[in-house]
GROMACS .gro file of C-alpha atoms in nm:
model
  123
    1UNK     CA    1  11.968   9.191  10.938
    2UNK     CA    2  11.910   9.535  10.795
    3UNK     CA    3  12.072   9.782  10.577
    4UNK     CA    4  12.009  10.157  10.524
    5UNK     CA    5  11.791  10.203  10.217
    6UNK     CA    6  11.909  10.426   9.936
    7UNK     CA    7  11.617  10.549   9.722
    8UNK     CA    8  11.847  10.673   9.457
    9UNK     CA    9  12.104  10.394   9.442
   10UNK     CA   10  12.271  10.358   9.097
   11UNK     CA   11  12.202  10.049   8.893
   12UNK     CA   12  12.415   9.746   8.996
   13UNK     CA   13  12.654   9.587   8.756
   14UNK     CA   14  12.509   9.326   8.526
   15UNK     CA   15  12.536   8.966   8.659
   16UNK     CA   16  12.472   8.619   8.510
   17UNK     CA   17  12.170   8.406   8.593
   18UNK     CA   18  12.395   8.163   8.777
   19UNK     CA   19  12.504   8.437   9.008
   20UNK     CA   20  12.128   8.533   9.077
   21UNK     CA   21  12.062   8.173   9.171
   22UNK     CA   22  12.321   8.185   9.447
   23UNK     CA   23  12.108   8.434   9.640
   24UNK     CA   24  11.840   8.225   9.821
   25UNK     CA   25  11.533   8.444   9.857
   26UNK     CA   26  11.247   8.269  10.046
   27UNK     CA   27  10.905   8.363  10.172
   28UNK     CA   28  10.847   8.328  10.542
   29UNK     CA   29  10.564   8.401  10.790
   30UNK     CA   30  10.634   8.628  11.080
   31UNK     CA   31  10.544   8.434  11.404
   32UNK     CA   32  10.664   8.702  11.653
   33UNK     CA   33  10.758   9.068  11.642
   34UNK     CA   34  10.926   9.244  11.930
   35UNK     CA   35  11.046   9.593  12.002
   36UNK     CA   36  11.418   9.652  11.973
   37UNK     CA   37  11.481   9.968  12.185
   38UNK     CA   38  11.856   9.909  12.190
   39UNK     CA   39  11.889   9.947  11.812
   40UNK     CA   40  12.071  10.259  11.681
   41UNK     CA   41  11.793  10.322  11.439
   42UNK     CA   42  11.423  10.231  11.513
   43UNK     CA   43  11.380   9.856  11.445
   44UNK     CA   44  11.189   9.545  11.536
   45UNK     CA   45  11.313   9.198  11.608
   46UNK     CA   46  11.128   8.952  11.394
   47UNK     CA   47  11.098   8.576  11.426
   48UNK     CA   48  11.007   8.427  11.088
   49UNK     CA   49  10.903   8.068  11.002
   50UNK     CA   50  11.046   7.960  10.648
   51UNK     CA   51  10.913   7.616  10.664
   52UNK     CA   52  11.066   7.284  10.710
   53UNK     CA   53  11.369   7.321  10.491
   54UNK     CA   54  11.500   7.665  10.634
   55UNK     CA   55  11.318   7.659  10.972
   56UNK     CA   56  11.253   7.956  11.203
   57UNK     CA   57  11.504   8.245  11.176
   58UNK     CA   58  11.546   8.586  11.338
   59UNK     CA   59  11.578   8.923  11.160
   60UNK     CA   60  11.617   9.285  11.270
   61UNK     CA   61  11.413   9.511  11.043
   62UNK     CA   62  11.385   9.891  11.026
   63UNK     CA   63  11.016   9.886  10.951
   64UNK     CA   64  10.880  10.084  11.250
   65UNK     CA   65  10.745  10.372  11.021
   66UNK     CA   66  10.487  10.171  10.836
   67UNK     CA   67  10.418   9.865  11.055
   68UNK     CA   68  10.289   9.823  11.412
   69UNK     CA   69  10.423   9.527  11.618
   70UNK     CA   70  10.065   9.381  11.674
   71UNK     CA   71   9.992   9.369  11.306
   72UNK     CA   72  10.306   9.180  11.188
   73UNK     CA   73  10.244   8.817  11.315
   74UNK     CA   74  10.095   8.625  11.032
   75UNK     CA   75  10.241   8.857  10.769
   76UNK     CA   76  10.448   8.690  10.490
   77UNK     CA   77  10.766   8.849  10.391
   78UNK     CA   78  11.061   8.791  10.150
   79UNK     CA   79  11.406   8.750  10.295
   80UNK     CA   80  11.758   8.635  10.179
   81UNK     CA   81  11.823   8.327  10.390
   82UNK     CA   82  12.175   8.235  10.287
   83UNK     CA   83  12.374   8.536  10.414
   84UNK     CA   84  12.591   8.470  10.705
   85UNK     CA   85  12.444   8.590  11.039
   86UNK     CA   86  12.507   8.954  11.128
   87UNK     CA   87  12.541   9.112  11.467
   88UNK     CA   88  12.305   9.405  11.496
   89UNK     CA   89  12.383   9.558  11.841
   90UNK     CA   90  12.315   9.282  12.094
   91UNK     CA   91  12.100   9.093  11.848
   92UNK     CA   92  12.211   8.824  11.591
   93UNK     CA   93  12.018   8.869  11.273
   94UNK     CA   94  12.009   8.542  11.076
   95UNK     CA   95  11.826   8.668  10.755
   96UNK     CA   96  11.800   8.977  10.555
   97UNK     CA   97  11.421   9.088  10.538
   98UNK     CA   98  11.362   9.258  10.212
   99UNK     CA   99  11.190   9.591  10.140
  100UNK     CA  100  11.192   9.890   9.919
  101UNK     CA  101  11.227  10.261  10.027
  102UNK     CA  102  10.930  10.481  10.004
  103UNK     CA  103  10.955  10.838   9.894
  104UNK     CA  104  11.108  10.936  10.230
  105UNK     CA  105  11.339  10.627  10.248
  106UNK     CA  106  11.133  10.440  10.500
  107UNK     CA  107  11.116  10.066  10.439
  108UNK     CA  108  10.813   9.893  10.270
  109UNK     CA  109  10.819   9.521  10.304
  110UNK     CA  110  10.842   9.298  10.003
  111UNK     CA  111  10.543   9.064  10.042
  112UNK     CA  112  10.356   8.813   9.817
  113UNK     CA  113  10.020   8.952   9.674
  114UNK     CA  114   9.844   8.645   9.820
  115UNK     CA  115   9.909   8.359  10.066
  116UNK     CA  116  10.184   8.118   9.956
  117UNK     CA  117  10.350   7.824  10.151
  118UNK     CA  118  10.620   7.944  10.382
  119UNK     CA  119  10.965   7.843  10.259
  120UNK     CA  120  10.887   7.898   9.882
  121UNK     CA  121  11.192   8.011   9.687
  122UNK     CA  122  11.169   8.325   9.467
  123UNK     CA  123  11.230   8.248   9.094
   0.00000   0.00000   0.00000
């Protein structure tokens, strides 16, 4: 799942903590990264292991500017795991891999600063 980043997006409306808890953000380990040449915007197809509770899920990610396919396996990333699957071209993306836009609007992945167990939930 991917969205077009907006580096100057306005601040979102205030929400309560209970609403935040409804968004299930987990850490996963990329086990496979493949090209996605059919995508409208340059993207990769990622297979991410979120541990025994969530399992292995797929995601489309527009991260081609900063990441090479061969470097991605073993990389830990953050993703929203409780959105409904979303059709991205011919690919069904099951999770939203998270990132921030750099100065040019290219995606930089959200990753833990050190190794953590796959499946851990953000708090």
